[in-house]
Amino acid sequence: MVDEPKSAGTSSEEDQIALRLTKVAALRELQIEPWGNGFSVTHCCAEVNLAHDGDDAEKLTAAAKSYTVAGRIVALRSMGKLAFIGVRGATRPRDPALTPTGRRATDLQLMLRKDASVGWDLIKYLDLGDQIVATGRAIRTRTGELSLETTEIKLAAKALRPLPEKWHGLSEMETRYRRRYVDLIANPEVRDTFVARAKLVSTLRRFLDERGFLEVETPTLHTAEQAGGAAARPFNTHHNTLDLDLKMRIATELHLKRLVVGGLERVYEVGRIWRNEGIDRSHNPEFTSVEFYWAHATWLDLIALTEELLAALARAVRGSEKIIYQGQDIDLTPPYDKVSMIEYVAAALAPDLRGVSAQLDALSNLLPSAWANFERFASRYGWTGDVREAEKKLAHAATLGDRIAWAFGTFCEPALPKDRPVFVVDFPLETSPLSRKRDSEPRLVDRFELFVAGMEVANAFSELNDPRDQEARFRAQVDARARGDQEAMPFDADFIRALEHGMPPTAGEGLGIDRLAMLLTDSASIRDVILFPLLRPEAK
RNA sequence: GAGCCGCUAGCUCAACUGGUAGAGCAAUGGCCUUUUAAGCCAUUGGCUGGGGGUUCGAGUCCCCCGCGGCUCACCA
């Protein structure tokens, strides 16, 4: 039995690639290299758009300036002796996404006449997706669109695969994440998100540089002993030559504080962190943090600095301190409210007492059963969660601090105000193994977390610099690990040795760059601000 | 990890209680000197995510598996 000859199809992706390859061969017959180089490009599409956005036809004629631009064909309308080619050029970080008249700055239309364009015959070999180089003058078409009256067109790089549909683009999130290169072509607003993210990071660096902070880079490969600085499970890896098991860092904290000991007293690192945890809308296994350490400052200085920083980032990225996130107006204008963990929890369980010390006394005297007073929390904070789940978590809370953190996280956190950032303060000692004890109440630490839109975006505290106290805290972490807490920190003996040389009193803070980027680009998922988020491999 | 939803042509989506898998865009062949999601005529393109089952007959119903999205949980 002989195979039926395949029907001479022309529409499957395979067929389209085959067809484009025949064009490649035909072009080479014509001595045209489909993937040539060395083209002289004098301008970007965006430059033409921004230079002439509001110019009328007379002004354009008077200008009579020749441009040679490059870009990708995203529309192709040919009508015999006249053709219009839609070109999407490069996105440049300093250009606005839209021109003053509201057109996308990267997109420029070419107009070609059969009798006035060198390369007209090339059109029949061109496809949507091809990279081209075009020369011409800016004009207004009869319908008034700014266009390049093209005198010469060249193929710069042939595309073998078809682009997604021009109107709806590429919409399936899975494909957009897996083939970000196509997403960036088909959905140009994705480019805007990553331009905004880059602006956020550069503004952050400038902010810290201007205040005398030194940017450094510390190891991302940690020994088991070094892999602390946060409550998280690390990724494991291995160095072959040293035959050494290593872990990817879960924080930059401990190395940066070693540098403060060494005299780099204002120091920061923007860097990749890996945490071997679940994935959801606000967690990716690898993400970017900035941590900065500021000798002779306290957590209260960090509150002021954080307010200033957030407002500056919002102005730089969004042009305003008032932003909208997922439909919610959020005002980032300082100052921000402070909410006490202790007071919030005590308000439900020990409502008559004033002052955190008295409230702590009362909370520490509560019977275990008294903590499970879900009705009190529900009536005060509108909690509607799963009682059995909450009880399960409470059962794991070994210390008073753990119970306070449980109650706050479970009941109070969802009730925090949503229209402005909030500093959560008065953290219990047990949940803060690297923070300095509060002088006036040693059951608490000098620490805050900043919440915006229900997300933790910053964690900061006055650093613990008493080496013997740090040693005891590490030991408590080792004990917790022995009890089954897989996120407890290891005992980092070298870090203790560093503290024994004397670290000046220091305040330190960590910010989640990805979450800030979500906020300032109005992105619902962390995957939308990470170019290549981690996904399971595609099925074969 | 649990629940819900999704996976159909290169892309975006249809296909009622099971009855011959369809449209638009893209592609291919034509016509066209001002288009704007260009238009008109014609033509292709499918293992309906994978596997099993029920049935005369499965995109549709049942079971298993894969990948993704959302919600919850875990996790800070």
JSON list of N, CA, C and O in Angstrom, two decimals, chain A residues 141-189:
[
{"chain": "A", "resi": 141, "resn": "THR", "atom": "N", "xyz": [-0.54, 60.68, 4.86]},
{"chain": "A", "resi": 141, "resn": "THR", "atom": "CA", "xyz": [-1.29, 60.04, 3.78]},
{"chain": "A", "resi": 141, "resn": "THR", "atom": "C", "xyz": [-2.58, 60.81, 3.55]},
{"chain": "A", "resi": 141, "resn": "THR", "atom": "O", "xyz": [-2.91, 61.73, 4.31]},
{"chain": "A", "resi": 142, "resn": "ARG", "atom": "N", "xyz": [-3.31, 60.41, 2.57]},
{"chain": "A", "resi": 142, "resn": "ARG", "atom": "CA", "xyz": [-4.56, 61.10, 2.26]},
{"chain": "A", "resi": 142, "resn": "ARG", "atom": "C", "xyz": [-5.51, 61.08, 3.46]},
{"chain": "A", "resi": 142, "resn": "ARG", "atom": "O", "xyz": [-6.30, 61.99, 3.66]},
{"chain": "A", "resi": 143, "resn": "THR", "atom": "N", "xyz": [-5.44, 60.00, 4.24]},
{"chain": "A", "resi": 143, "resn": "THR", "atom": "CA", "xyz": [-6.32, 59.94, 5.42]},
{"chain": "A", "resi": 143, "resn": "THR", "atom": "C", "xyz": [-5.65, 60.56, 6.65]},
{"chain": "A", "resi": 143, "resn": "THR", "atom": "O", "xyz": [-6.21, 60.53, 7.74]},
{"chain": "A", "resi": 144, "resn": "GLY", "atom": "N", "xyz": [-4.44, 61.11, 6.48]},
{"chain": "A", "resi": 144, "resn": "GLY", "atom": "CA", "xyz": [-3.85, 61.88, 7.55]},
{"chain": "A", "resi": 144, "resn": "GLY", "atom": "C", "xyz": [-2.91, 61.12, 8.46]},
{"chain": "A", "resi": 144, "resn": "GLY", "atom": "O", "xyz": [-2.43, 61.66, 9.46]},
{"chain": "A", "resi": 145, "resn": "GLU", "atom": "N", "xyz": [-2.63, 59.87, 8.12]},
{"chain": "A", "resi": 145, "resn": "GLU", "atom": "CA", "xyz": [-1.73, 59.12, 8.99]},
{"chain": "A", "resi": 145, "resn": "GLU", "atom": "C", "xyz": [-0.28, 59.43, 8.66]},
{"chain": "A", "resi": 145, "resn": "GLU", "atom": "O", "xyz": [0.14, 59.44, 7.51]},
{"chain": "A", "resi": 146, "resn": "LEU", "atom": "N", "xyz": [0.49, 59.68, 9.74]},
{"chain": "A", "resi": 146, "resn": "LEU", "atom": "CA", "xyz": [1.92, 59.87, 9.57]},
{"chain": "A", "resi": 146, "resn": "LEU", "atom": "C", "xyz": [2.53, 58.58, 9.03]},
{"chain": "A", "resi": 146, "resn": "LEU", "atom": "O", "xyz": [2.31, 57.51, 9.60]},
{"chain": "A", "resi": 147, "resn": "SER", "atom": "N", "xyz": [3.25, 58.69, 7.92]},
{"chain": "A", "resi": 147, "resn": "SER", "atom": "CA", "xyz": [3.81, 57.49, 7.28]},
{"chain": "A", "resi": 147, "resn": "SER", "atom": "C", "xyz": [5.17, 57.83, 6.71]},
{"chain": "A", "resi": 147, "resn": "SER", "atom": "O", "xyz": [5.52, 58.99, 6.52]},
{"chain": "A", "resi": 148, "resn": "LEU", "atom": "N", "xyz": [5.92, 56.77, 6.41]},
{"chain": "A", "resi": 148, "resn": "LEU", "atom": "CA", "xyz": [7.20, 56.96, 5.75]},
{"chain": "A", "resi": 148, "resn": "LEU", "atom": "C", "xyz": [6.99, 56.67, 4.26]},
{"chain": "A", "resi": 148, "resn": "LEU", "atom": "O", "xyz": [6.69, 55.54, 3.88]},
{"chain": "A", "resi": 149, "resn": "GLU", "atom": "N", "xyz": [7.12, 57.71, 3.44]},
{"chain": "A", "resi": 149, "resn": "GLU", "atom": "CA", "xyz": [7.01, 57.53, 1.99]},
{"chain": "A", "resi": 149, "resn": "GLU", "atom": "C", "xyz": [8.30, 56.87, 1.54]},
{"chain": "A", "resi": 149, "resn": "GLU", "atom": "O", "xyz": [9.35, 57.50, 1.43]},
{"chain": "A", "resi": 150, "resn": "THR", "atom": "N", "xyz": [8.20, 55.56, 1.30]},
{"chain": "A", "resi": 150, "resn": "THR", "atom": "CA", "xyz": [9.40, 54.73, 1.25]},
{"chain": "A", "resi": 150, "resn": "THR", "atom": "C", "xyz": [9.99, 54.69, -0.14]},
{"chain": "A", "resi": 150, "resn": "THR", "atom": "O", "xyz": [9.32, 54.32, -1.11]},
{"chain": "A", "resi": 151, "resn": "THR", "atom": "N", "xyz": [11.25, 55.09, -0.22]},
{"chain": "A", "resi": 151, "resn": "THR", "atom": "CA", "xyz": [11.96, 55.07, -1.52]},
{"chain": "A", "resi": 151, "resn": "THR", "atom": "C", "xyz": [12.79, 53.81, -1.67]},
{"chain": "A", "resi": 151, "resn": "THR", "atom": "O", "xyz": [13.16, 53.45, -2.78]},
{"chain": "A", "resi": 152, "resn": "GLU", "atom": "N", "xyz": [13.09, 53.15, -0.57]},
{"chain": "A", "resi": 152, "resn": "GLU", "atom": "CA", "xyz": [13.84, 51.91, -0.66]},
{"chain": "A", "resi": 152, "resn": "GLU", "atom": "C", "xyz": [13.49, 51.00, 0.51]},
{"chain": "A", "resi": 152, "resn": "GLU", "atom": "O", "xyz": [13.38, 51.46, 1.66]},
{"chain": "A", "resi": 153, "resn": "ILE", "atom": "N", "xyz": [13.31, 49.73, 0.21]},
{"chain": "A", "resi": 153, "resn": "ILE", "atom": "CA", "xyz": [13.01, 48.77, 1.27]},
{"chain": "A", "resi": 153, "resn": "ILE", "atom": "C", "xyz": [13.91, 47.56, 1.09]},
{"chain": "A", "resi": 153, "resn": "ILE", "atom": "O", "xyz": [14.19, 47.12, -0.02]},
{"chain": "A", "resi": 154, "resn": "LYS", "atom": "N", "xyz": [14.42, 47.04, 2.22]},
{"chain": "A", "resi": 154, "resn": "LYS", "atom": "CA", "xyz": [15.31, 45.88, 2.20]},
{"chain": "A", "resi": 154, "resn": "LYS", "atom": "C", "xyz": [14.82, 44.88, 3.24]},
{"chain": "A", "resi": 154, "resn": "LYS", "atom": "O", "xyz": [14.29, 45.26, 4.28]},
{"chain": "A", "resi": 155, "resn": "LEU", "atom": "N", "xyz": [15.05, 43.63, 2.94]},
{"chain": "A", "resi": 155, "resn": "LEU", "atom": "CA", "xyz": [14.77, 42.57, 3.91]},
{"chain": "A", "resi": 155, "resn": "LEU", "atom": "C", "xyz": [15.98, 42.43, 4.83]},
{"chain": "A", "resi": 155, "resn": "LEU", "atom": "O", "xyz": [17.11, 42.24, 4.36]},
{"chain": "A", "resi": 156, "resn": "ALA", "atom": "N", "xyz": [15.75, 42.51, 6.12]},
{"chain": "A", "resi": 156, "resn": "ALA", "atom": "CA", "xyz": [16.86, 42.39, 7.07]},
{"chain": "A", "resi": 156, "resn": "ALA", "atom": "C", "xyz": [16.93, 40.99, 7.68]},
{"chain": "A", "resi": 156, "resn": "ALA", "atom": "O", "xyz": [18.01, 40.47, 7.94]},
{"chain": "A", "resi": 157, "resn": "ALA", "atom": "N", "xyz": [15.78, 40.39, 7.93]},
{"chain": "A", "resi": 157, "resn": "ALA", "atom": "CA", "xyz": [15.77, 39.02, 8.46]},
{"chain": "A", "resi": 157, "resn": "ALA", "atom": "C", "xyz": [14.42, 38.40, 8.17]},
{"chain": "A", "resi": 157, "resn": "ALA", "atom": "O", "xyz": [13.37, 38.97, 8.50]},
{"chain": "A", "resi": 158, "resn": "LYS", "atom": "N", "xyz": [14.44, 37.24, 7.54]},
{"chain": "A", "resi": 158, "resn": "LYS", "atom": "CA", "xyz": [13.20, 36.55, 7.18]},
{"chain": "A", "resi": 158, "resn": "LYS", "atom": "C", "xyz": [12.63, 35.86, 8.41]},
{"chain": "A", "resi": 158, "resn": "LYS", "atom": "O", "xyz": [13.37, 35.27, 9.21]},
{"chain": "A", "resi": 159, "resn": "ALA", "atom": "N", "xyz": [11.33, 35.93, 8.58]},
{"chain": "A", "resi": 159, "resn": "ALA", "atom": "CA", "xyz": [10.64, 35.15, 9.62]},
{"chain": "A", "resi": 159, "resn": "ALA", "atom": "C", "xyz": [10.03, 33.93, 8.97]},
{"chain": "A", "resi": 159, "resn": "ALA", "atom": "O", "xyz": [9.38, 34.04, 7.93]},
{"chain": "A", "resi": 160, "resn": "LEU", "atom": "N", "xyz": [10.26, 32.77, 9.55]},
{"chain": "A", "resi": 160, "resn": "LEU", "atom": "CA", "xyz": [9.71, 31.54, 8.98]},
{"chain": "A", "resi": 160, "resn": "LEU", "atom": "C", "xyz": [8.35, 31.19, 9.56]},
{"chain": "A", "resi": 160, "resn": "LEU", "atom": "O", "xyz": [7.58, 30.47, 8.96]},
{"chain": "A", "resi": 161, "resn": "ARG", "atom": "N", "xyz": [8.11, 31.66, 10.77]},
{"chain": "A", "resi": 161, "resn": "ARG", "atom": "CA", "xyz": [6.84, 31.32, 11.42]},
{"chain": "A", "resi": 161, "resn": "ARG", "atom": "C", "xyz": [5.85, 32.48, 11.34]},
{"chain": "A", "resi": 161, "resn": "ARG", "atom": "O", "xyz": [6.25, 33.63, 11.42]},
{"chain": "A", "resi": 162, "resn": "PRO", "atom": "N", "xyz": [4.57, 32.16, 11.21]},
{"chain": "A", "resi": 162, "resn": "PRO", "atom": "CA", "xyz": [3.55, 33.21, 11.17]},
{"chain": "A", "resi": 162, "resn": "PRO", "atom": "C", "xyz": [3.34, 33.85, 12.54]},
{"chain": "A", "resi": 162, "resn": "PRO", "atom": "O", "xyz": [3.58, 33.23, 13.57]},
{"chain": "A", "resi": 163, "resn": "LEU", "atom": "N", "xyz": [2.90, 35.09, 12.53]},
{"chain": "A", "resi": 163, "resn": "LEU", "atom": "CA", "xyz": [2.58, 35.79, 13.77]},
{"chain": "A", "resi": 163, "resn": "LEU", "atom": "C", "xyz": [1.16, 35.44, 14.22]},
{"chain": "A", "resi": 163, "resn": "LEU", "atom": "O", "xyz": [0.35, 35.00, 13.41]},
{"chain": "A", "resi": 164, "resn": "PRO", "atom": "N", "xyz": [0.86, 35.68, 15.49]},
{"chain": "A", "resi": 164, "resn": "PRO", "atom": "CA", "xyz": [-0.53, 35.53, 15.93]},
{"chain": "A", "resi": 164, "resn": "PRO", "atom": "C", "xyz": [-1.45, 36.51, 15.20]},
{"chain": "A", "resi": 164, "resn": "PRO", "atom": "O", "xyz": [-0.98, 37.44, 14.55]},
{"chain": "A", "resi": 165, "resn": "GLU", "atom": "N", "xyz": [-2.71, 36.32, 15.35]},
{"chain": "A", "resi": 165, "resn": "GLU", "atom": "CA", "xyz": [-3.69, 37.14, 14.68]},
{"chain": "A", "resi": 165, "resn": "GLU", "atom": "C", "xyz": [-3.54, 38.61, 15.06]},
{"chain": "A", "resi": 165, "resn": "GLU", "atom": "O", "xyz": [-3.28, 38.95, 16.20]},
{"chain": "A", "resi": 166, "resn": "LYS", "atom": "N", "xyz": [-3.72, 39.48, 14.06]},
{"chain": "A", "resi": 166, "resn": "LYS", "atom": "CA", "xyz": [-3.37, 40.89, 14.27]},
{"chain": "A", "resi": 166, "resn": "LYS", "atom": "C", "xyz": [-4.31, 41.61, 15.25]},
{"chain": "A", "resi": 166, "resn": "LYS", "atom": "O", "xyz": [-3.89, 42.55, 15.90]},
{"chain": "A", "resi": 167, "resn": "TRP", "atom": "N", "xyz": [-5.55, 41.17, 15.33]},
{"chain": "A", "resi": 167, "resn": "TRP", "atom": "CA", "xyz": [-6.50, 41.93, 16.14]},
{"chain": "A", "resi": 167, "resn": "TRP", "atom": "C", "xyz": [-6.53, 41.45, 17.57]},
{"chain": "A", "resi": 167, "resn": "TRP", "atom": "O", "xyz": [-6.39, 42.22, 18.52]},
{"chain": "A", "resi": 168, "resn": "HIS", "atom": "N", "xyz": [-6.68, 40.14, 17.77]},
{"chain": "A", "resi": 168, "resn": "HIS", "atom": "CA", "xyz": [-6.77, 39.61, 19.13]},
{"chain": "A", "resi": 168, "resn": "HIS", "atom": "C", "xyz": [-5.41, 39.30, 19.72]},
{"chain": "A", "resi": 168, "resn": "HIS", "atom": "O", "xyz": [-5.28, 39.14, 20.93]},
{"chain": "A", "resi": 169, "resn": "GLY", "atom": "N", "xyz": [-4.39, 39.18, 18.87]},
{"chain": "A", "resi": 169, "resn": "GLY", "atom": "CA", "xyz": [-3.06, 38.90, 19.37]},
{"chain": "A", "resi": 169, "resn": "GLY", "atom": "C", "xyz": [-2.97, 37.51, 19.96]},
{"chain": "A", "resi": 169, "resn": "GLY", "atom": "O", "xyz": [-3.68, 36.60, 19.56]},
{"chain": "A", "resi": 170, "resn": "LEU", "atom": "N", "xyz": [-2.07, 37.39, 20.94]},
{"chain": "A", "resi": 170, "resn": "LEU", "atom": "CA", "xyz": [-1.86, 36.13, 21.62]},
{"chain": "A", "resi": 170, "resn": "LEU", "atom": "C", "xyz": [-2.45, 36.27, 23.00]},
{"chain": "A", "resi": 170, "resn": "LEU", "atom": "O", "xyz": [-2.07, 37.17, 23.74]},
{"chain": "A", "resi": 171, "resn": "SER", "atom": "N", "xyz": [-3.41, 35.41, 23.37]},
{"chain": "A", "resi": 171, "resn": "SER", "atom": "CA", "xyz": [-4.11, 35.67, 24.62]},
{"chain": "A", "resi": 171, "resn": "SER", "atom": "C", "xyz": [-3.94, 34.56, 25.64]},
{"chain": "A", "resi": 171, "resn": "SER", "atom": "O", "xyz": [-4.06, 34.81, 26.84]},
{"chain": "A", "resi": 172, "resn": "GLU", "atom": "N", "xyz": [-3.67, 33.35, 25.20]},
{"chain": "A", "resi": 172, "resn": "GLU", "atom": "CA", "xyz": [-3.56, 32.27, 26.17]},
{"chain": "A", "resi": 172, "resn": "GLU", "atom": "C", "xyz": [-2.33, 32.48, 27.05]},
{"chain": "A", "resi": 172, "resn": "GLU", "atom": "O", "xyz": [-1.20, 32.53, 26.56]},
{"chain": "A", "resi": 173, "resn": "MET", "atom": "N", "xyz": [-2.55, 32.61, 28.36]},
{"chain": "A", "resi": 173, "resn": "MET", "atom": "CA", "xyz": [-1.46, 32.97, 29.25]},
{"chain": "A", "resi": 173, "resn": "MET", "atom": "C", "xyz": [-0.31, 31.99, 29.17]},
{"chain": "A", "resi": 173, "resn": "MET", "atom": "O", "xyz": [0.86, 32.37, 29.20]},
{"chain": "A", "resi": 174, "resn": "GLU", "atom": "N", "xyz": [-0.62, 30.72, 29.06]},
{"chain": "A", "resi": 174, "resn": "GLU", "atom": "CA", "xyz": [0.44, 29.72, 29.02]},
{"chain": "A", "resi": 174, "resn": "GLU", "atom": "C", "xyz": [1.40, 29.97, 27.86]},
{"chain": "A", "resi": 174, "resn": "GLU", "atom": "O", "xyz": [2.62, 29.98, 28.02]},
{"chain": "A", "resi": 175, "resn": "THR", "atom": "N", "xyz": [0.84, 30.18, 26.68]},
{"chain": "A", "resi": 175, "resn": "THR", "atom": "CA", "xyz": [1.68, 30.42, 25.51]},
{"chain": "A", "resi": 175, "resn": "THR", "atom": "C", "xyz": [2.42, 31.74, 25.63]},
{"chain": "A", "resi": 175, "resn": "THR", "atom": "O", "xyz": [3.58, 31.85, 25.24]},
{"chain": "A", "resi": 176, "resn": "ARG", "atom": "N", "xyz": [1.77, 32.74, 26.21]},
{"chain": "A", "resi": 176, "resn": "ARG", "atom": "CA", "xyz": [2.43, 34.03, 26.37]},
{"chain": "A", "resi": 176, "resn": "ARG", "atom": "C", "xyz": [3.65, 33.90, 27.27]},
{"chain": "A", "resi": 176, "resn": "ARG", "atom": "O", "xyz": [4.69, 34.50, 27.00]},
{"chain": "A", "resi": 177, "resn": "TYR", "atom": "N", "xyz": [3.55, 33.13, 28.35]},
{"chain": "A", "resi": 177, "resn": "TYR", "atom": "CA", "xyz": [4.70, 32.97, 29.24]},
{"chain": "A", "resi": 177, "resn": "TYR", "atom": "C", "xyz": [5.77, 32.11, 28.60]},
{"chain": "A", "resi": 177, "resn": "TYR", "atom": "O", "xyz": [6.97, 32.37, 28.75]},
{"chain": "A", "resi": 178, "resn": "ARG", "atom": "N", "xyz": [5.35, 31.06, 27.89]},
{"chain": "A", "resi": 178, "resn": "ARG", "atom": "CA", "xyz": [6.35, 30.16, 27.31]},
{"chain": "A", "resi": 178, "resn": "ARG", "atom": "C", "xyz": [7.06, 30.80, 26.13]},
{"chain": "A", "resi": 178, "resn": "ARG", "atom": "O", "xyz": [8.24, 30.58, 25.92]},
{"chain": "A", "resi": 179, "resn": "ARG", "atom": "N", "xyz": [6.29, 31.55, 25.32]},
{"chain": "A", "resi": 179, "resn": "ARG", "atom": "CA", "xyz": [6.89, 32.18, 24.14]},
{"chain": "A", "resi": 179, "resn": "ARG", "atom": "C", "xyz": [6.82, 33.68, 24.32]},
{"chain": "A", "resi": 179, "resn": "ARG", "atom": "O", "xyz": [6.07, 34.37, 23.63]},
{"chain": "A", "resi": 180, "resn": "ARG", "atom": "N", "xyz": [7.59, 34.17, 25.28]},
{"chain": "A", "resi": 180, "resn": "ARG", "atom": "CA", "xyz": [7.52, 35.58, 25.59]},
{"chain": "A", "resi": 180, "resn": "ARG", "atom": "C", "xyz": [7.93, 36.43, 24.39]},
{"chain": "A", "resi": 180, "resn": "ARG", "atom": "O", "xyz": [7.46, 37.56, 24.22]},
{"chain": "A", "resi": 181, "resn": "TYR", "atom": "N", "xyz": [8.81, 35.87, 23.53]},
{"chain": "A", "resi": 181, "resn": "TYR", "atom": "CA", "xyz": [9.24, 36.61, 22.35]},
{"chain": "A", "resi": 181, "resn": "TYR", "atom": "C", "xyz": [8.06, 36.93, 21.45]},
{"chain": "A", "resi": 181, "resn": "TYR", "atom": "O", "xyz": [7.99, 38.01, 20.86]},
{"chain": "A", "resi": 182, "resn": "VAL", "atom": "N", "xyz": [7.11, 36.01, 21.35]},
{"chain": "A", "resi": 182, "resn": "VAL", "atom": "CA", "xyz": [5.93, 36.28, 20.53]},
{"chain": "A", "resi": 182, "resn": "VAL", "atom": "C", "xyz": [5.01, 37.25, 21.27]},
{"chain": "A", "resi": 182, "resn": "VAL", "atom": "O", "xyz": [4.45, 38.17, 20.68]},
{"chain": "A", "resi": 183, "resn": "ASP", "atom": "N", "xyz": [4.88, 37.05, 22.56]},
{"chain": "A", "resi": 183, "resn": "ASP", "atom": "CA", "xyz": [4.04, 37.93, 23.38]},
{"chain": "A", "resi": 183, "resn": "ASP", "atom": "C", "xyz": [4.49, 39.38, 23.25]},
{"chain": "A", "resi": 183, "resn": "ASP", "atom": "O", "xyz": [3.68, 40.29, 23.12]},
{"chain": "A", "resi": 184, "resn": "LEU", "atom": "N", "xyz": [5.82, 39.59, 23.27]},
{"chain": "A", "resi": 184, "resn": "LEU", "atom": "CA", "xyz": [6.36, 40.95, 23.20]},
{"chain": "A", "resi": 184, "resn": "LEU", "atom": "C", "xyz": [6.12, 41.59, 21.83]},
{"chain": "A", "resi": 184, "resn": "LEU", "atom": "O", "xyz": [6.07, 42.81, 21.71]},
{"chain": "A", "resi": 185, "resn": "ILE", "atom": "N", "xyz": [5.97, 40.75, 20.80]},
{"chain": "A", "resi": 185, "resn": "ILE", "atom": "CA", "xyz": [5.66, 41.28, 19.47]},
{"chain": "A", "resi": 185, "resn": "ILE", "atom": "C", "xyz": [4.17, 41.58, 19.37]},
{"chain": "A", "resi": 185, "resn": "ILE", "atom": "O", "xyz": [3.75, 42.65, 18.94]},
{"chain": "A", "resi": 186, "resn": "ALA", "atom": "N", "xyz": [3.36, 40.60, 19.81]},
{"chain": "A", "resi": 186, "resn": "ALA", "atom": "CA", "xyz": [1.92, 40.69, 19.56]},
{"chain": "A", "resi": 186, "resn": "ALA", "atom": "C", "xyz": [1.22, 41.61, 20.56]},
{"chain": "A", "resi": 186, "resn": "ALA", "atom": "O", "xyz": [0.20, 42.20, 20.23]},
{"chain": "A", "resi": 187, "resn": "ASN", "atom": "N", "xyz": [1.76, 41.72, 21.76]},
{"chain": "A", "resi": 187, "resn": "ASN", "atom": "CA", "xyz": [1.13, 42.53, 22.80]},
{"chain": "A", "resi": 187, "resn": "ASN", "atom": "C", "xyz": [2.13, 43.59, 23.28]},
{"chain": "A", "resi": 187, "resn": "ASN", "atom": "O", "xyz": [2.78, 43.42, 24.30]},
{"chain": "A", "resi": 188, "resn": "PRO", "atom": "N", "xyz": [2.24, 44.69, 22.55]},
{"chain": "A", "resi": 188, "resn": "PRO", "atom": "CA", "xyz": [3.31, 45.64, 22.86]},
{"chain": "A", "resi": 188, "resn": "PRO", "atom": "C", "xyz": [3.21, 46.25, 24.26]},
{"chain": "A", "resi": 188, "resn": "PRO", "atom": "O", "xyz": [4.21, 46.73, 24.79]},
{"chain": "A", "resi": 189, "resn": "GLU", "atom": "N", "xyz": [2.03, 46.20, 24.88]},
{"chain": "A", "resi": 189, "resn": "GLU", "atom": "CA", "xyz": [1.93, 46.74, 26.24]},
{"chain": "A", "resi": 189, "resn": "GLU", "atom": "C", "xyz": [2.76, 45.91, 27.23]},
{"chain": "A", "resi": 189, "resn": "GLU", "atom": "O", "xyz": [3.12, 46.40, 28.30]}
]
